[in-house]
Coordinates of C-alpha atoms in Angstrom, one line a residue:
Chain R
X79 CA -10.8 -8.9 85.9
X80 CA -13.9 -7.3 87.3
X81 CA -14.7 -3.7 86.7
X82 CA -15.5 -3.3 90.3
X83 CA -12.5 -4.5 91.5
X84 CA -10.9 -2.6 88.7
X85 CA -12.7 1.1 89.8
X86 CA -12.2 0.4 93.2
X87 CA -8.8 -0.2 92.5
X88 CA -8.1 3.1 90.7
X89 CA -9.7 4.9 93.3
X90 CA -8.1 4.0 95.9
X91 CA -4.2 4.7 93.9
X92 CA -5.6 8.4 92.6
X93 CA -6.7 9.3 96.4
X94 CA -3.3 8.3 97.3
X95 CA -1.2 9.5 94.9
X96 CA -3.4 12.6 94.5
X97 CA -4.0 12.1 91.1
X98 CA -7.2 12.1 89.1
X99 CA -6.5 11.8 85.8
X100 CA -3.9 8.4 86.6
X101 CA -4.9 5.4 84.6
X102 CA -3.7 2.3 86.0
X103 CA -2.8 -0.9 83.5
X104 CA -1.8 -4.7 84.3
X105 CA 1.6 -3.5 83.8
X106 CA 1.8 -0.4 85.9
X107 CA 4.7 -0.3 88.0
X108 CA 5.7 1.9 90.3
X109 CA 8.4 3.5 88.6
X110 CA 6.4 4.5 85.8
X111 CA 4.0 6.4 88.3
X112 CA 5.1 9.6 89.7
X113 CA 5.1 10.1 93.3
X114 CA 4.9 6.6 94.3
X115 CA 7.3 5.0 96.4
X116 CA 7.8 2.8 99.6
X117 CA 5.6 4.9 102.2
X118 CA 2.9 5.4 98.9
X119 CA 2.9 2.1 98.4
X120 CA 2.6 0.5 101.8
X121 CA -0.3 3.8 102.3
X122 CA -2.3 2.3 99.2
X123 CA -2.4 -1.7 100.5
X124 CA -3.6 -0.5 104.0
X125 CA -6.5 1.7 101.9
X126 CA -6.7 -1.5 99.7
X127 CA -7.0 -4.0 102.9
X128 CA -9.7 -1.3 104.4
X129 CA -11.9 -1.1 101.3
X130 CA -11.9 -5.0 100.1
X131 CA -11.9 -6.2 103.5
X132 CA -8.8 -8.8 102.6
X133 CA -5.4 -8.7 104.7
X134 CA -2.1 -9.7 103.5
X135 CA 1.1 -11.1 104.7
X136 CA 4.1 -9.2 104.5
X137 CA 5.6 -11.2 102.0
X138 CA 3.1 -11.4 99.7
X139 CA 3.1 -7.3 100.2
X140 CA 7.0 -7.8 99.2
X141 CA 6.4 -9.9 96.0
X142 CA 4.3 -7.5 94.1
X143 CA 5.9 -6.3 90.7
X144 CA 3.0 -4.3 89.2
X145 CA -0.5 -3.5 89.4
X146 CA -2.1 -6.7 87.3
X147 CA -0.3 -9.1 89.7
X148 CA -1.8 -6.7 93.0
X149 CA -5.4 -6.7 91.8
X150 CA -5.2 -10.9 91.5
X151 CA -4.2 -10.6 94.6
X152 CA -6.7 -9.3 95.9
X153 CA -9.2 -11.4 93.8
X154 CA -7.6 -14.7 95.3
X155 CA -8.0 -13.6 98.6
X156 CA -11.5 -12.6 97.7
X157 CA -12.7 -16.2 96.8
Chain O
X14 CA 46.2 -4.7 104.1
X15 CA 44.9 -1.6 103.8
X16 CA 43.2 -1.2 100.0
X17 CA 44.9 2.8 99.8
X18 CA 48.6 1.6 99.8
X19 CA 51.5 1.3 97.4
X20 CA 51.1 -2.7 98.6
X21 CA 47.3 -3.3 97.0
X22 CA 48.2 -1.8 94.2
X23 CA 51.3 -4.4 94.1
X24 CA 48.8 -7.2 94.8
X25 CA 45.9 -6.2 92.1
X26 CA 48.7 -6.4 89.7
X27 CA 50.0 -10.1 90.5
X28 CA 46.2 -11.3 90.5
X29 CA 45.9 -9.7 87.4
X30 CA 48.9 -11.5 86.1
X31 CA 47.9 -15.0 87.6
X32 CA 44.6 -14.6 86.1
X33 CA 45.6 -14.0 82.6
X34 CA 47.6 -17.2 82.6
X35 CA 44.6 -19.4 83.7
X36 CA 41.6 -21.0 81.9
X37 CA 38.0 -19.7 82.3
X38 CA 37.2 -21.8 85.8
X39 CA 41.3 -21.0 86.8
X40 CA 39.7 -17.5 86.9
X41 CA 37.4 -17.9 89.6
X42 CA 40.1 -19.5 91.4
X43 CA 42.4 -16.8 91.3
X44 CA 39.9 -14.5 92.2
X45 CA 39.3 -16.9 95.3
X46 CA 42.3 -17.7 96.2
X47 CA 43.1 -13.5 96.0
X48 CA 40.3 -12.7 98.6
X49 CA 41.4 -15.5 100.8
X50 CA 45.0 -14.4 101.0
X51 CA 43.9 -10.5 101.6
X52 CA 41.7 -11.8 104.5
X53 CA 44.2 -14.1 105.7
X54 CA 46.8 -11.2 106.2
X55 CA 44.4 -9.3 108.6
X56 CA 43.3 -12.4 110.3
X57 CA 43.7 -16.4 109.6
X58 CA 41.4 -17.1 112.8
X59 CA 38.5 -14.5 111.9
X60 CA 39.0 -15.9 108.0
X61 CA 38.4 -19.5 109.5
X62 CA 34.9 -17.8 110.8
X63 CA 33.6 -16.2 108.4
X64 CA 34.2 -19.4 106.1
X65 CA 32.0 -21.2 108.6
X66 CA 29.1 -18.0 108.3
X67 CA 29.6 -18.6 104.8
X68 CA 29.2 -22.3 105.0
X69 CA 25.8 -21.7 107.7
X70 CA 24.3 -19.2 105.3
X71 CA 24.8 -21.0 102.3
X72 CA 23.2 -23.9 103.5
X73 CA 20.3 -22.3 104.7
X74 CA 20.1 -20.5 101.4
X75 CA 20.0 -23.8 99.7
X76 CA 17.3 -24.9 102.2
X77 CA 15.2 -22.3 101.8
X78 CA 15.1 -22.6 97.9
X79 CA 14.0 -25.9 98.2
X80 CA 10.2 -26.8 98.4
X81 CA 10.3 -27.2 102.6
X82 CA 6.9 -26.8 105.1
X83 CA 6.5 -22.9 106.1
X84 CA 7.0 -24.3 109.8
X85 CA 10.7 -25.4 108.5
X86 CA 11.2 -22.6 106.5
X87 CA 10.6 -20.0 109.3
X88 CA 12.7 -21.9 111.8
X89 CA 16.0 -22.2 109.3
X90 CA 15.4 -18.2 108.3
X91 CA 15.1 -17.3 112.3
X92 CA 18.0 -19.1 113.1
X93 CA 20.1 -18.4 110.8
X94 CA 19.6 -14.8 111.0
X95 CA 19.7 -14.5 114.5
X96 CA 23.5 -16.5 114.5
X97 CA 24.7 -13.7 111.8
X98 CA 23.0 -10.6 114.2
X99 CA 24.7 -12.7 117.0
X100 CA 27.9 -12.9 115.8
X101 CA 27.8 -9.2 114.7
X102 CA 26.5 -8.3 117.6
X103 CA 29.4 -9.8 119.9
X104 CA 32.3 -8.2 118.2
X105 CA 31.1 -4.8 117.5
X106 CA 29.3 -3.8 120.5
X107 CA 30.9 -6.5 123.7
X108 CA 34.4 -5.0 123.5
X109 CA 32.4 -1.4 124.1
X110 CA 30.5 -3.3 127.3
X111 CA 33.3 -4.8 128.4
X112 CA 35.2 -1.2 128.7
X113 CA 32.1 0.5 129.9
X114 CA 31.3 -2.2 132.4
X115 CA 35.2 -1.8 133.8
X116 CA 34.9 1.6 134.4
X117 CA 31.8 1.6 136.3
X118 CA 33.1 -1.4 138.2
X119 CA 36.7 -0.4 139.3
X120 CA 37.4 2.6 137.7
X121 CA 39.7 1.2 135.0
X122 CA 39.5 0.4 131.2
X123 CA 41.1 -3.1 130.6
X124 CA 44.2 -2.8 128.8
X125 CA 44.1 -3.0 125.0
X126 CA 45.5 -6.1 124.2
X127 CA 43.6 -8.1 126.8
X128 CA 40.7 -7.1 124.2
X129 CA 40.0 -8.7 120.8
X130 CA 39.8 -6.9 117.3
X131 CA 36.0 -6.5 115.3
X132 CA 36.8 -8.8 112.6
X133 CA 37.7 -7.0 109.3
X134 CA 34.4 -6.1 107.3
X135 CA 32.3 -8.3 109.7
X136 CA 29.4 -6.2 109.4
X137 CA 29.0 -5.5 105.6
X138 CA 29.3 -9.2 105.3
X139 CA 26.6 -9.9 108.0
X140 CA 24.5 -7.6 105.8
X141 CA 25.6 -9.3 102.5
X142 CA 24.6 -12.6 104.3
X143 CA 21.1 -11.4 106.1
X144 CA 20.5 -10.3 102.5
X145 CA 21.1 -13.3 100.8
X146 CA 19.0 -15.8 103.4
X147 CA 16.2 -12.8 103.5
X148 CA 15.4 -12.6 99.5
X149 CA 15.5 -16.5 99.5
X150 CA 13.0 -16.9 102.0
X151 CA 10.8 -14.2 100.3
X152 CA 11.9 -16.4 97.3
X153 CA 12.6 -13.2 95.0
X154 CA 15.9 -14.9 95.1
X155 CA 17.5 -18.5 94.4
X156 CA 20.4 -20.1 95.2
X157 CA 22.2 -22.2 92.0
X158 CA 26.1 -22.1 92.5
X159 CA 27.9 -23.9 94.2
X160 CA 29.6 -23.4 97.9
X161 CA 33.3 -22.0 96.7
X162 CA 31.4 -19.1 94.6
X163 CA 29.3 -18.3 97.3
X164 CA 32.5 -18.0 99.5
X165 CA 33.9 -16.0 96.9
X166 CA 30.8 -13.5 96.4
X167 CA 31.0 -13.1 100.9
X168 CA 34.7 -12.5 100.8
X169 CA 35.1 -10.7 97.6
X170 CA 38.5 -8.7 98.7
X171 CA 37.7 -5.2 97.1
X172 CA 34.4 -4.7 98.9
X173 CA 34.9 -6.9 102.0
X174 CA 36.5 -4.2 103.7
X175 CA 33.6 -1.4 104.2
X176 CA 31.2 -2.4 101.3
X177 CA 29.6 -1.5 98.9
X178 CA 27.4 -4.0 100.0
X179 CA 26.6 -5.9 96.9
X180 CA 23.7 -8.2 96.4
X181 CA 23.7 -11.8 95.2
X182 CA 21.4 -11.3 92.2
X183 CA 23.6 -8.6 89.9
X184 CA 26.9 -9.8 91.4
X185 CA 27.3 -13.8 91.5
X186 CA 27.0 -14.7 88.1
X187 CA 29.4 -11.6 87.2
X188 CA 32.4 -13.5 89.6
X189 CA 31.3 -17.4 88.0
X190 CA 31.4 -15.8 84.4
X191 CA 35.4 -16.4 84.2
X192 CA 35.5 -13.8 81.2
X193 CA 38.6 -11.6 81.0
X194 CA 37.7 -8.1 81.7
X195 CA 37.8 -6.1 78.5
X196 CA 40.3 -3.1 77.9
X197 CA 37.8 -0.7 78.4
X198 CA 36.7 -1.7 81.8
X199 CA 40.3 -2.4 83.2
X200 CA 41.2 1.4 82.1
X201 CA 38.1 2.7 83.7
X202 CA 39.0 0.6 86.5
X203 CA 43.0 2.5 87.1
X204 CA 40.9 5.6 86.7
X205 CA 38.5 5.3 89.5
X206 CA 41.4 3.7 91.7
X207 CA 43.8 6.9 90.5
X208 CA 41.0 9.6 91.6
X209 CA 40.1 7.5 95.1
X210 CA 43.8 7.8 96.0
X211 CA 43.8 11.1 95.2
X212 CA 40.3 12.0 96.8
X213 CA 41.8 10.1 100.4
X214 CA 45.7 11.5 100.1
X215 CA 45.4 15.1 98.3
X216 CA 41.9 16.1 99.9
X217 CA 40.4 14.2 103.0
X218 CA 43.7 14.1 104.5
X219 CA 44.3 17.3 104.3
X220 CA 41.0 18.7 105.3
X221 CA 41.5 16.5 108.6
X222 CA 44.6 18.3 110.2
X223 CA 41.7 22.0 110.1
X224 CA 38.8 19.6 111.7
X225 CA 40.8 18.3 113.9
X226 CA 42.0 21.7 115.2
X227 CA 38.9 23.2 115.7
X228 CA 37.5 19.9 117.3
X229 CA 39.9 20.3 119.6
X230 CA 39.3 24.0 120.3
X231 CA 43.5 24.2 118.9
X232 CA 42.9 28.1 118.6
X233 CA 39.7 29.2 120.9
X234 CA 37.3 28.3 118.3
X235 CA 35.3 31.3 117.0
X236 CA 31.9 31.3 115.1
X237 CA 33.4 31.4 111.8
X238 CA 36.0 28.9 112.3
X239 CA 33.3 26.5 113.8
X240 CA 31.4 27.2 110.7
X241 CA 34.4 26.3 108.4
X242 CA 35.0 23.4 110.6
X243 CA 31.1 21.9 110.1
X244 CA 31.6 22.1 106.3
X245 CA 35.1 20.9 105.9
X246 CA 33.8 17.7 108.6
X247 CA 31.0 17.1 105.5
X248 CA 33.3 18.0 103.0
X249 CA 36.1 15.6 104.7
X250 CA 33.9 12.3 105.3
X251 CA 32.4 12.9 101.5
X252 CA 35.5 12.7 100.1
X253 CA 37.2 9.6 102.3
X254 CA 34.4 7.7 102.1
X255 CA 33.9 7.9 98.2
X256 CA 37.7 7.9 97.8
X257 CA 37.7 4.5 99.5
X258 CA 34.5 3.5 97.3
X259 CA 36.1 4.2 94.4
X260 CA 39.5 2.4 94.8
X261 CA 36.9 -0.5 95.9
X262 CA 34.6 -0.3 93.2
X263 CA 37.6 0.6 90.1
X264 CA 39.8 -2.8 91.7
X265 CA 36.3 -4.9 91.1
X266 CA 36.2 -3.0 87.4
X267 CA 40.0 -3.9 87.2
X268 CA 38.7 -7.6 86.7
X269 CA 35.8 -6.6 84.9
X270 CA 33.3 -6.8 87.9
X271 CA 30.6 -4.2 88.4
X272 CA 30.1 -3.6 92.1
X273 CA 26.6 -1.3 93.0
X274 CA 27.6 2.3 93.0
X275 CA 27.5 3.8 96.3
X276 CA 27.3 7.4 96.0
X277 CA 25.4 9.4 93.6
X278 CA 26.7 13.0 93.9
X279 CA 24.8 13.7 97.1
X280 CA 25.7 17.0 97.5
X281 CA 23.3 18.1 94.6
X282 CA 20.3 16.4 96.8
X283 CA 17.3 19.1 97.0
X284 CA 16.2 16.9 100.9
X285 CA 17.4 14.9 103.1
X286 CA 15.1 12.6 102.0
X287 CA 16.7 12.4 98.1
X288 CA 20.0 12.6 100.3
X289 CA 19.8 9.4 101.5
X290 CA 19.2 8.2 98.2
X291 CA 22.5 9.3 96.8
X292 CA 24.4 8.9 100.0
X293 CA 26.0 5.3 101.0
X294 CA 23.7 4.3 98.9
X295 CA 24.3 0.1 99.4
X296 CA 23.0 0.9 103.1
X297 CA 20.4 3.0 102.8
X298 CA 19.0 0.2 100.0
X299 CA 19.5 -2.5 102.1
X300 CA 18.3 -0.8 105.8
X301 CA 15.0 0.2 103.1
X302 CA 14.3 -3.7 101.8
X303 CA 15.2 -5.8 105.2
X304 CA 14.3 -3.1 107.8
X305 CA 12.2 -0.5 107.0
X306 CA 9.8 -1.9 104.8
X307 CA 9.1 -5.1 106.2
X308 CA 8.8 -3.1 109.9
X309 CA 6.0 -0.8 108.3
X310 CA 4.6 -3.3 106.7
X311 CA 3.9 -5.2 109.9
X312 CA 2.5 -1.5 111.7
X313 CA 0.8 -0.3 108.9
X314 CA -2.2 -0.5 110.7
X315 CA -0.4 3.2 112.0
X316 CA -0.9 4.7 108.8
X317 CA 1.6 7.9 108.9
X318 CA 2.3 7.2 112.4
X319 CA 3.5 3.9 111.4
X320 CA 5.8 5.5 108.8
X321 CA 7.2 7.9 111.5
X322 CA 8.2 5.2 113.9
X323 CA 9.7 3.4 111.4
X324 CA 11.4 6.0 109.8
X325 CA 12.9 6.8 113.4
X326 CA 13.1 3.0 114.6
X327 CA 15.7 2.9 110.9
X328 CA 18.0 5.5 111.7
X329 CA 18.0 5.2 115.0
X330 CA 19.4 1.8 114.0
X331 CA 21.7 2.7 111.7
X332 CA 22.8 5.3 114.3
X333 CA 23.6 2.8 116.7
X334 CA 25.3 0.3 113.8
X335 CA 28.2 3.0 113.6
X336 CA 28.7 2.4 117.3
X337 CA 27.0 2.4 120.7
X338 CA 27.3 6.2 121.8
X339 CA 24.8 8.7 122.3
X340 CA 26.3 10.7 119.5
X341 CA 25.7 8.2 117.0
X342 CA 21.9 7.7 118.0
X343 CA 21.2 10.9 118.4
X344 CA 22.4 11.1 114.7
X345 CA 20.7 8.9 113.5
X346 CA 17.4 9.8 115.2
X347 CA 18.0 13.7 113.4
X348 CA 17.9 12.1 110.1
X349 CA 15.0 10.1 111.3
X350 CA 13.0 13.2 112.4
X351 CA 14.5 15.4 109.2
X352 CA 13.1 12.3 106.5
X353 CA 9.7 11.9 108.7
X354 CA 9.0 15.7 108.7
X355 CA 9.6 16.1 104.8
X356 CA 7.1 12.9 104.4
X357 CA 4.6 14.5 106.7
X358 CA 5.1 18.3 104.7
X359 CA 5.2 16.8 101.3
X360 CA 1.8 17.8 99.4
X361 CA 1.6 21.0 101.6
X362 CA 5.1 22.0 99.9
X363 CA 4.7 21.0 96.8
X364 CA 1.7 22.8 96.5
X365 CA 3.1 26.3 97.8
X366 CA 6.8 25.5 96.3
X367 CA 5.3 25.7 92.8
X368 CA 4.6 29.6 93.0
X369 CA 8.2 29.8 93.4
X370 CA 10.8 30.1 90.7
X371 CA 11.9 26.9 89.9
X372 CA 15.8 27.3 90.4
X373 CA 14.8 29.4 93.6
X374 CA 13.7 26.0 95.1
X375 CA 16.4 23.9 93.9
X376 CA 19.0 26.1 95.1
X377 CA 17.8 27.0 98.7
X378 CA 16.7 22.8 98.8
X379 CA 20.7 22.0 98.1
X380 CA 21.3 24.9 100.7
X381 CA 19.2 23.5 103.6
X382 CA 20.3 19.2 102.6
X383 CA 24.2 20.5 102.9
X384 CA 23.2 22.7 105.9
X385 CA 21.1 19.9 107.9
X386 CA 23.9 17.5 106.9
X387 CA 27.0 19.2 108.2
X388 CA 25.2 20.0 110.9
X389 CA 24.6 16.3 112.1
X390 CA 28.1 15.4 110.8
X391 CA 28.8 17.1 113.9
X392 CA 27.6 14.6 115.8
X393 CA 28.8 12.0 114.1
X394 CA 32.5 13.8 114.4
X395 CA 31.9 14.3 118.1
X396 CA 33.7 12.0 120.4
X397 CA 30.9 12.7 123.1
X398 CA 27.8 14.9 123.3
X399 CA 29.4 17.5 125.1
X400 CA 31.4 18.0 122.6
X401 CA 29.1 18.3 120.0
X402 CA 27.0 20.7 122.1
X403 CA 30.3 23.3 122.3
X404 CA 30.4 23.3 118.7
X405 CA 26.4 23.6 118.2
X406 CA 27.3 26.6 121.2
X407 CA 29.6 27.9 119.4
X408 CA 27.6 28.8 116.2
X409 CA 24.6 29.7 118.1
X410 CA 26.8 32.2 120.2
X411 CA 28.3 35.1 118.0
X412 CA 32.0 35.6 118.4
X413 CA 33.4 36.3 115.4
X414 CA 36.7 37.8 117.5
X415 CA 38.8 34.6 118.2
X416 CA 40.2 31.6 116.5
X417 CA 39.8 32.2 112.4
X418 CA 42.8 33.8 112.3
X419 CA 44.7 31.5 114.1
X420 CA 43.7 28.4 112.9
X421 CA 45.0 30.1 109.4
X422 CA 47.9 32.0 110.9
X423 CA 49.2 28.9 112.5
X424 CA 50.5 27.3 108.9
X425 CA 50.0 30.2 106.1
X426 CA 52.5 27.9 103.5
X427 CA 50.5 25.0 104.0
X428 CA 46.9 27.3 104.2
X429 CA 47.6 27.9 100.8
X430 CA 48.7 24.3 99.4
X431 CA 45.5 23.4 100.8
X432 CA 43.8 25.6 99.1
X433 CA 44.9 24.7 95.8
X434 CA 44.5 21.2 97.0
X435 CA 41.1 20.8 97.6
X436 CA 40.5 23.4 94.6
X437 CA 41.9 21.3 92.9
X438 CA 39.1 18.5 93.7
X439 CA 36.9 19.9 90.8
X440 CA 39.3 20.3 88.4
X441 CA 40.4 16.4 88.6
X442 CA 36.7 15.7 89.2
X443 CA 35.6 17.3 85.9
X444 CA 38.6 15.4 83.8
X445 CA 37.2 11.9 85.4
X446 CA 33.9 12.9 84.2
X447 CA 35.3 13.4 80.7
X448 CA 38.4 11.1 80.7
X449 CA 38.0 8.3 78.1
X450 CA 40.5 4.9 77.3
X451 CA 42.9 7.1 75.6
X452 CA 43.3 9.8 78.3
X453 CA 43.4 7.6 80.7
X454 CA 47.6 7.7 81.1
X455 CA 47.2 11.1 81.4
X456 CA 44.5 11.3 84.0
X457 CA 46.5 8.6 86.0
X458 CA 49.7 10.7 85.7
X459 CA 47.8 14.0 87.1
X460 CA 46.5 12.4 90.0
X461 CA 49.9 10.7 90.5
X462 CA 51.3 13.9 90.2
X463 CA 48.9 15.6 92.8
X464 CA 49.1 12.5 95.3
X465 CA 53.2 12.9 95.4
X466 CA 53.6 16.6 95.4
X467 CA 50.2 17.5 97.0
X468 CA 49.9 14.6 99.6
X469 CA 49.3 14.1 103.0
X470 CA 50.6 10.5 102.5
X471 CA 51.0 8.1 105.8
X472 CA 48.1 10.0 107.3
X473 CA 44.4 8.0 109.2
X474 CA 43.4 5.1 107.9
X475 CA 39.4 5.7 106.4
X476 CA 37.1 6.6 108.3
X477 CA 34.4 3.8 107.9
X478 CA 36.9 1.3 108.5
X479 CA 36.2 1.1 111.8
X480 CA 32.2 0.8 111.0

């Protein structure tokens, strides 16, 4: 995984969660993070869509399980 | 047949019976054959119809789990979910056209057999089926029993009535295991039946005869006895609809099935927001996963605007799914704008909340969730908007002079068994809590006791048996 991707990631879940000391791990779910839920979660893929200039389809928005499997996501649609 | 009667209770114990005497697959069978027969007696024809919604869905399920073209995949998934809204559509809402459209025509409401009855549990199976064909053409869910389990997971007899509305994933391979429940989950079973009869008989229908009064303006309704009337409405609904959830949910346990739980004790929710959470909890879920979310997904382009209007476009539909009066949207859109101004206030309260005394926020946050919700239960009460507006007038509009004391006055031997009646909801509430395998005679026996001597027995079938 690249670091940019990585930091770029981070950043945009501690601006949205409001949380700047959050470290985020391949296996980072969202019920192990406080405050994030549905409307967090759909807010962070529009911020993620924004910054890596990538779009997804709803279902592929739907399928995520944790935070490895969202940044290959974006690295696939990257390529 | 109605699942709060001497009857049910008659025909959990003969299944139970047959079931013991058959092999592991004979199980399933039973089961089967059990939720056939209990939809038969409400309606052979409508039984004969959901088998074939049953047979459509299935196949489509099994399609879609297959490795078809996108193009093929999205025409099965459309179709198939628009026959289901369809169907749904056609029996709840065109017997409400055809009425309306009467009276505006010639003045007169046909007569009420020249209409048809909604099919029993028709919409909590459409949204057992739209769930089923949704998650396998998302694929976070596939398809791998046969045909007669799948009817028997659609037609399931203790939830087919008015939910909970299970999904396919925790439930199907629960009804194909064939196991025979274990002692513990039988007992826990007669517990959670013995306290939903007693929750329906002993409380909500007592509470009904007081909201029915003032609803009706019985005694020139006062301020305070509008008030009362508010919170015995929440109080009343709380306790039928969770007394019908648990006779559903401890029949399921009764044959060692664990149905979703659908309430969560609501009334210690700190929002309305958290409410919905622990309220009809099986809806709110499923109105989340295969409304909400996949409509702000597609206008999250909107950013918080986007999770307004969906918020709103939600309840506004779930509003409507209770039925097609202005009093039911309008409640729906309440809780729509109630959730969507909590989202919008959420850091800015958190941030002054925390200078407050930590039981100070809990408190008053329980205070204004029960407030907000009794207040819209009004509208969901109402039988117009009229009338909801001379209640709302009535507690806006100090009189404390009339009605109180009549409403009281007008039965002071039964004002007082009702008291002890619904006081008697946390006592019985506290021993369920508590009650184990070995006190569960004894738990059976006081509710048994409270039902006969306590009872409003005979009284309104439950309230979301007509959703």
């Amino acid at each position: 995984m690249s670091d940019n991707l990585w930091n770029g990631l981070t950043t945009v879940f501690r601006e949205a969660l409001d949380n700047d000391s959050l470290t985020l791990t391949e296996g980072t779910t969202a019920k192990e993070v406080e405050g994030w839920d549905s409307i967090t979660h759909v807010l962070i893929v529009v911020a993620v869509e924004k910054k890596f200039r990538v779009k997804f389809t709803a279902g592929e928005i739907q399928r995520l399980q944790n935070v490895g499997e969202f940044a290959a996501l974006i690295r696939s649609k990257q390529v | 047949m109605r699942i709060d009667t001497a009857l049910f209770l008659l025909f959990l114990g003969v299944i139970a019976v047959v079931q013991a005497m058959m092999p592991g697959r004979g199980r399933v069978v039973a089961l089967l054959c059990a939720s056939l027969i209990f939809y038969a007696v409400s309606s052979v024809s409508y039984l004969i119809l959901l088998l074939g919604l049953c047979g459509l869905n299935y196949w489509a399920a099994l399609s879609l789990s297959q490795n078809l073209d996108q193009r093929r995949r999205t025409w099965v998934f459309t179709g198939t979910v628009l026959v289901n809204l369809a169907v749904l559509i056609f029996f709840k809402y065109a017997a409400d056209v055809i009425t309306q459209g009467m009276l505006r025509w010639n003045g007169h409401a046909p007569a009420a057999e020249a209409g048809f009855a909604v099919p029993l549990g028709i919409s909590y199976f459409t949204f057992q089926m739209l769930a089923c064909v949704t998650d396998a053409y998302r694929q976070t869910w596939r398809i791998d029993h046969g045909f007669t389990n799948f009817v028997l997971f659609g037609l399931f007899f203790p939830q087919i009535s008015s939910g909970p509305i299970p999904r396919a994933g925790p439930l199907l391979p629960q009804l194909v295991g064939g196991d025979l429940p274990v002692v513990e989950d039988r007992l826990e079973g007669v517990r959670l039946i013995a306290f939903g009869f007693f929750k329906k008989y002993v409380v909500a229908n007592r509470i009904n005869e007081y909201v029915t009064d003032v609803f009706k303006d019985q005694f020139g309704t006062g301020t305070l006895a509008a008030l009362i009337g508010c919170c015995l409405n929440a109080l009343q609904i709380y306790a039928d609809f969770s007394g019908y959830v648990d006779i559903a949910i401890g029949s399921a346990l009764f044959f060692g099935i664990r149905l979703a739980p659908n309430f969560d004790r609501p009334f210690l929710s700190t929002s309305v927001t958290e409410f919905w959470r622990r309220w009809h909890m099986t809806l709110s879920f499923w109105l989340r996963d295969y409304l909400y979310l996949p409509l702000l997904i597609r206008i999250r382009i909107l950013g918080k605007s986007g999770v307004v209007l969906a918020i709103i476009i939600t309840f506004a539909v779930c509003g409507i799914w209770h039925g097609l009066t202005w009093t039911f949207l309008l409640f729906g859109i309440a809780q729509g704008l109630a959730l969507s101004a909590e989202i919008l206030t959420k850091s800015w309260r958190t941030k002054r909340l925390k200078r407050l005394p930590e039981n100070v926020v809990r408190w008053s946050g329980r205070f204004y969730t029960l407030g907000f919700f009794a207040l819209s239960q009004v509208l969901f009460r109402a039988a117009n908007v009229p009338q909801a507006l001379w209640i709302y007038g009535r507690l806006i509009h100090l009189n404390f002079s009339g009605g109180l004391a009549q409403l009281f006055a007008a039965r002071p031997f039964f004002f007082a068994l009702d008291c002890v009646a619904i006081g008697s909801w946390v006592g019985v509430a506290y021993f369920h809590r508590r009650a184990t395998s070995r006190s569960t005679p004894w738990f059976v026996f006081l509710c048994g006791l409270l039902i006969i001597f306590l009872g409003r027995l005979g009284s309104a079938h439950f309230i979301y048996a007509k959703f």
